[in-house]
Amino acid sequence: MRNLALAEWILASFGDRERATCIVGDLEETARSRGGFWFWRSVAGTALRLGWRSATVFVACMSVQVAIAGAVTGIMSQRLAVRPATTTLPPLEATLTLSAMLLASMAVFALFRYGVRDPTARLAGGLALAAFAGGCLQGAPAMTQAAVLVILVAVLASAVSSQGRRALAATAATFAVSAIVFFAELALNRLATRFSVGLRFPFNCMLVVAAQWAVLPRARGVNLISE
Amino acid sequence: MSGPPALGEFEQVVLLAILRLDDGAYGVAIRAEIAECTGREPSPGALYTTLDRLERKALLASRVGDPTPERGGRAKRFYTVTRSGVAAVTRAQRSYQRLLAGLKLPGGMHA
């Protein structure tokens, strides 16, 4: 007797439960004539195929976060060299910079998972670009305000259609959760560094990406595999 | 120039198998149809990732059927080729036909 629930759990780890159920049903139907070895080999093969793809997306999202964090650090260093009195970014610019980092990795995740035509990928990508421009590329004093305006217009424009509202809701929910994870991680890290056990790269990035990974597909109401 | 997305060879095979099966295209039937028509049986992993990719490209649509006892109470997921899917596979196959046209290959001349 094959443990179908176990097979379903394994496949659901790389996607949604409903799709895993259908795949296990297919495998069970075929395994009636081919036997248990074929069944478990197929479960393992399918899980590997799905898992490989998931791992690629995970690494890509982390890379984007690290690249943006690196760009921010570089820009900050330049600014500090010009204006030594400046030690931190102004609150609005800091918010935009952090938002750019979270939105960009979310956009990459959505891009890989759902494709370039996906409204969530486009919305998160557009907002990330605007936030990055406002937070980091300060060519003119009005750049930050212009970026905020662009973000507001994009949000309002998304709210017009039902598809846009769904994308907006998914983006907002994922953004909120990943921001909470980011700050929780920051707070825990400050506490932990007292005991010299701070969470270091790449684990800190992994936590945020994992949060986005968990929330975005659920917020969209669709699955991780097909999406 | 924008048109239907480019398709890989296996993607075309999967789309054609689903078109042949009409309303009865689900995982097991698609694998069987491919095996019967091409003589090679795709691995389940290759098939499901391709089905997912095609669905993501909006070349396929799927619906979940009713649970059946011979599948351990699991439902079937039925696939249909969308209009874009038909356009994409037609374009890809016409390209092959144009490439073959006039070639002298074993088994006869391709007109």
CSV table of N, CA and C in Angstrom, one decimal, chain B residues 37-101:
chain,number,residue,atom,x,y,z
B,37,CYS,N,2.4,8.0,-30.0
B,37,CYS,CA,2.6,8.8,-31.2
B,37,CYS,C,4.1,8.9,-31.5
B,38,THR,N,4.9,9.1,-30.4
B,38,THR,CA,6.3,9.4,-30.7
B,38,THR,C,7.3,8.2,-30.4
B,39,GLY,N,6.7,7.2,-29.6
B,39,GLY,CA,7.6,6.1,-29.3
B,39,GLY,C,8.5,6.3,-28.1
B,40,ARG,N,8.3,7.5,-27.5
B,40,ARG,CA,9.1,7.8,-26.3
B,40,ARG,C,8.2,8.3,-25.2
B,41,GLU,N,8.5,7.7,-24.0
B,41,GLU,CA,7.6,8.1,-22.8
B,41,GLU,C,8.3,9.1,-22.0
B,42,PRO,N,7.7,10.3,-21.9
B,42,PRO,CA,8.3,11.4,-21.0
B,42,PRO,C,8.2,11.0,-19.6
B,43,SER,N,9.2,11.5,-18.8
B,43,SER,CA,9.1,11.2,-17.3
B,43,SER,C,8.0,12.1,-16.8
B,44,PRO,N,7.3,11.7,-15.7
B,44,PRO,CA,6.3,12.5,-15.1
B,44,PRO,C,6.8,14.0,-14.8
B,45,GLY,N,8.0,14.0,-14.2
B,45,GLY,CA,8.5,15.3,-13.8
B,45,GLY,C,8.6,16.3,-15.0
B,46,ALA,N,9.2,15.7,-16.1
B,46,ALA,CA,9.3,16.6,-17.4
B,46,ALA,C,7.9,17.0,-17.8
B,47,LEU,N,7.0,16.1,-17.8
B,47,LEU,CA,5.6,16.5,-18.3
B,47,LEU,C,5.0,17.5,-17.4
B,48,TYR,N,5.0,17.4,-16.1
B,48,TYR,CA,4.3,18.3,-15.2
B,48,TYR,C,5.0,19.7,-15.3
B,49,THR,N,6.3,19.7,-15.3
B,49,THR,CA,6.9,21.1,-15.4
B,49,THR,C,6.6,21.7,-16.7
B,50,THR,N,6.5,21.0,-17.8
B,50,THR,CA,6.2,21.5,-19.1
B,50,THR,C,4.7,22.0,-19.1
B,51,LEU,N,3.8,21.2,-18.5
B,51,LEU,CA,2.4,21.6,-18.5
B,51,LEU,C,2.3,23.0,-17.7
B,52,ASP,N,3.1,23.0,-16.6
B,52,ASP,CA,3.0,24.3,-15.8
B,52,ASP,C,3.5,25.5,-16.5
B,53,ARG,N,4.6,25.2,-17.3
B,53,ARG,CA,5.2,26.3,-18.0
B,53,ARG,C,4.3,26.8,-19.1
B,54,LEU,N,3.6,25.9,-19.8
B,54,LEU,CA,2.7,26.2,-20.9
B,54,LEU,C,1.5,27.0,-20.3
B,55,GLU,N,1.1,26.6,-19.1
B,55,GLU,CA,0.0,27.2,-18.5
B,55,GLU,C,0.3,28.7,-18.1
B,56,ARG,N,1.6,28.8,-17.6
B,56,ARG,CA,2.1,30.1,-17.3
B,56,ARG,C,2.2,31.0,-18.5
B,57,LYS,N,2.5,30.4,-19.6
B,57,LYS,CA,2.6,31.2,-20.8
B,57,LYS,C,1.2,31.5,-21.4
B,58,ALA,N,0.2,31.0,-20.7
B,58,ALA,CA,-1.2,31.2,-21.2
B,58,ALA,C,-1.5,30.4,-22.5
B,59,LEU,N,-0.7,29.4,-22.8
B,59,LEU,CA,-0.9,28.5,-23.9
B,59,LEU,C,-1.9,27.4,-23.6
B,60,LEU,N,-2.0,27.1,-22.3
B,60,LEU,CA,-2.9,26.0,-21.8
B,60,LEU,C,-3.8,26.6,-20.7
B,61,ALA,N,-5.0,26.0,-20.6
B,61,ALA,CA,-5.8,26.3,-19.5
B,61,ALA,C,-6.1,25.0,-18.8
B,62,SER,N,-6.4,25.0,-17.5
B,62,SER,CA,-6.7,23.7,-16.9
B,62,SER,C,-7.9,23.8,-15.9
B,63,ARG,N,-8.6,22.7,-15.7
B,63,ARG,CA,-9.7,22.6,-14.7
B,63,ARG,C,-9.6,21.3,-14.0
B,64,VAL,N,-10.1,21.3,-12.8
B,64,VAL,CA,-10.0,20.1,-11.9
B,64,VAL,C,-11.3,19.4,-12.0
B,65,GLY,N,-11.2,18.1,-12.3
B,65,GLY,CA,-12.4,17.2,-12.4
B,65,GLY,C,-12.8,16.7,-11.1
B,66,ASP,N,-13.7,15.7,-11.1
B,66,ASP,CA,-14.1,15.1,-9.8
B,66,ASP,C,-13.2,14.0,-9.3
B,67,PRO,N,-13.1,13.8,-8.0
B,67,PRO,CA,-12.2,12.7,-7.5
B,67,PRO,C,-12.7,11.3,-7.9
B,68,THR,N,-11.8,10.4,-8.2
B,68,THR,CA,-12.1,9.1,-8.6
B,68,THR,C,-11.5,8.1,-7.7
B,69,PRO,N,-12.1,6.9,-7.4
B,69,PRO,CA,-11.6,5.9,-6.4
B,69,PRO,C,-10.3,5.3,-6.9
B,70,GLU,N,-10.2,5.0,-8.3
B,70,GLU,CA,-9.0,4.3,-8.8
B,70,GLU,C,-7.7,5.2,-8.7
B,71,ARG,N,-7.9,6.5,-8.3
B,71,ARG,CA,-6.8,7.4,-8.2
B,71,ARG,C,-6.6,7.7,-6.7
B,72,GLY,N,-7.1,6.9,-5.8
B,72,GLY,CA,-7.0,7.1,-4.4
B,72,GLY,C,-7.8,8.3,-4.0
B,73,GLY,N,-8.9,8.6,-4.7
B,73,GLY,CA,-9.8,9.7,-4.3
B,73,GLY,C,-9.3,11.0,-4.8
B,74,ARG,N,-8.3,11.0,-5.7
B,74,ARG,CA,-7.7,12.2,-6.2
B,74,ARG,C,-8.3,12.6,-7.5
B,75,ALA,N,-8.5,13.9,-7.7
B,75,ALA,CA,-9.1,14.4,-8.9
B,75,ALA,C,-8.1,14.5,-10.1
B,76,LYS,N,-8.7,14.5,-11.3
B,76,LYS,CA,-7.8,14.7,-12.5
B,76,LYS,C,-7.8,16.2,-12.8
B,77,ARG,N,-6.7,16.6,-13.3
B,77,ARG,CA,-6.6,18.0,-13.9
B,77,ARG,C,-6.6,17.9,-15.4
B,78,PHE,N,-7.7,18.5,-16.0
B,78,PHE,CA,-7.8,18.4,-17.4
B,78,PHE,C,-7.3,19.7,-18.1
B,79,TYR,N,-6.5,19.5,-19.2
B,79,TYR,CA,-5.9,20.6,-19.9
B,79,TYR,C,-6.6,20.8,-21.2
B,80,THR,N,-6.7,22.1,-21.6
B,80,THR,CA,-7.1,22.5,-23.0
B,80,THR,C,-6.2,23.5,-23.5
B,81,VAL,N,-6.0,23.4,-24.8
B,81,VAL,CA,-5.1,24.4,-25.5
B,81,VAL,C,-5.8,25.7,-25.7
B,82,THR,N,-5.3,26.8,-25.3
B,82,THR,CA,-5.9,28.1,-25.6
B,82,THR,C,-5.8,28.5,-27.0
B,83,ARG,N,-6.4,29.6,-27.4
B,83,ARG,CA,-6.3,30.1,-28.7
B,83,ARG,C,-4.8,30.5,-29.0
B,84,SER,N,-4.2,31.1,-28.1
B,84,SER,CA,-2.7,31.4,-28.2
B,84,SER,C,-1.9,30.2,-28.4
B,85,GLY,N,-2.3,29.1,-27.7
B,85,GLY,CA,-1.5,27.9,-27.8
B,85,GLY,C,-1.7,27.3,-29.2
B,86,VAL,N,-2.9,27.3,-29.7
B,86,VAL,CA,-3.1,26.8,-31.1
B,86,VAL,C,-2.3,27.6,-32.1
B,87,ALA,N,-2.3,28.9,-31.9
B,87,ALA,CA,-1.6,29.8,-32.8
B,87,ALA,C,-0.1,29.5,-32.7
B,88,ALA,N,0.4,29.3,-31.5
B,88,ALA,CA,1.9,29.1,-31.3
B,88,ALA,C,2.3,27.7,-31.9
B,89,VAL,N,1.5,26.7,-31.7
B,89,VAL,CA,1.9,25.4,-32.2
B,89,VAL,C,1.8,25.3,-33.7
B,90,THR,N,0.8,26.0,-34.2
B,90,THR,CA,0.6,26.1,-35.7
B,90,THR,C,1.8,26.8,-36.4
B,91,ARG,N,2.2,27.9,-35.8
B,91,ARG,CA,3.3,28.6,-36.4
B,91,ARG,C,4.6,27.8,-36.3
B,92,ALA,N,4.8,27.1,-35.2
B,92,ALA,CA,6.0,26.3,-35.1
B,92,ALA,C,6.0,25.1,-36.1
B,93,GLN,N,4.9,24.5,-36.2
B,93,GLN,CA,4.8,23.4,-37.2
B,93,GLN,C,4.9,23.8,-38.6
B,94,ARG,N,4.4,25.0,-38.9
B,94,ARG,CA,4.5,25.5,-40.3
B,94,ARG,C,6.0,25.8,-40.6
B,95,SER,N,6.7,26.3,-39.6
B,95,SER,CA,8.1,26.6,-39.8
B,95,SER,C,8.8,25.3,-40.2
B,96,TYR,N,8.5,24.2,-39.5
B,96,TYR,CA,9.1,22.9,-39.8
B,96,TYR,C,8.8,22.5,-41.2
B,97,GLN,N,7.5,22.6,-41.5
B,97,GLN,CA,7.1,22.2,-42.9
B,97,GLN,C,7.8,23.0,-44.0
B,98,ARG,N,8.0,24.3,-43.7
B,98,ARG,CA,8.8,25.1,-44.7
B,98,ARG,C,10.2,24.6,-44.8
B,99,LEU,N,10.8,24.3,-43.7
B,99,LEU,CA,12.2,23.8,-43.7
B,99,LEU,C,12.3,22.4,-44.4
B,100,LEU,N,11.3,21.6,-44.3
B,100,LEU,CA,11.3,20.3,-44.9
B,100,LEU,C,11.0,20.4,-46.4
B,101,ALA,N,10.3,21.4,-46.8
B,101,ALA,CA,9.8,21.5,-48.2
B,101,ALA,C,11.0,21.4,-49.2
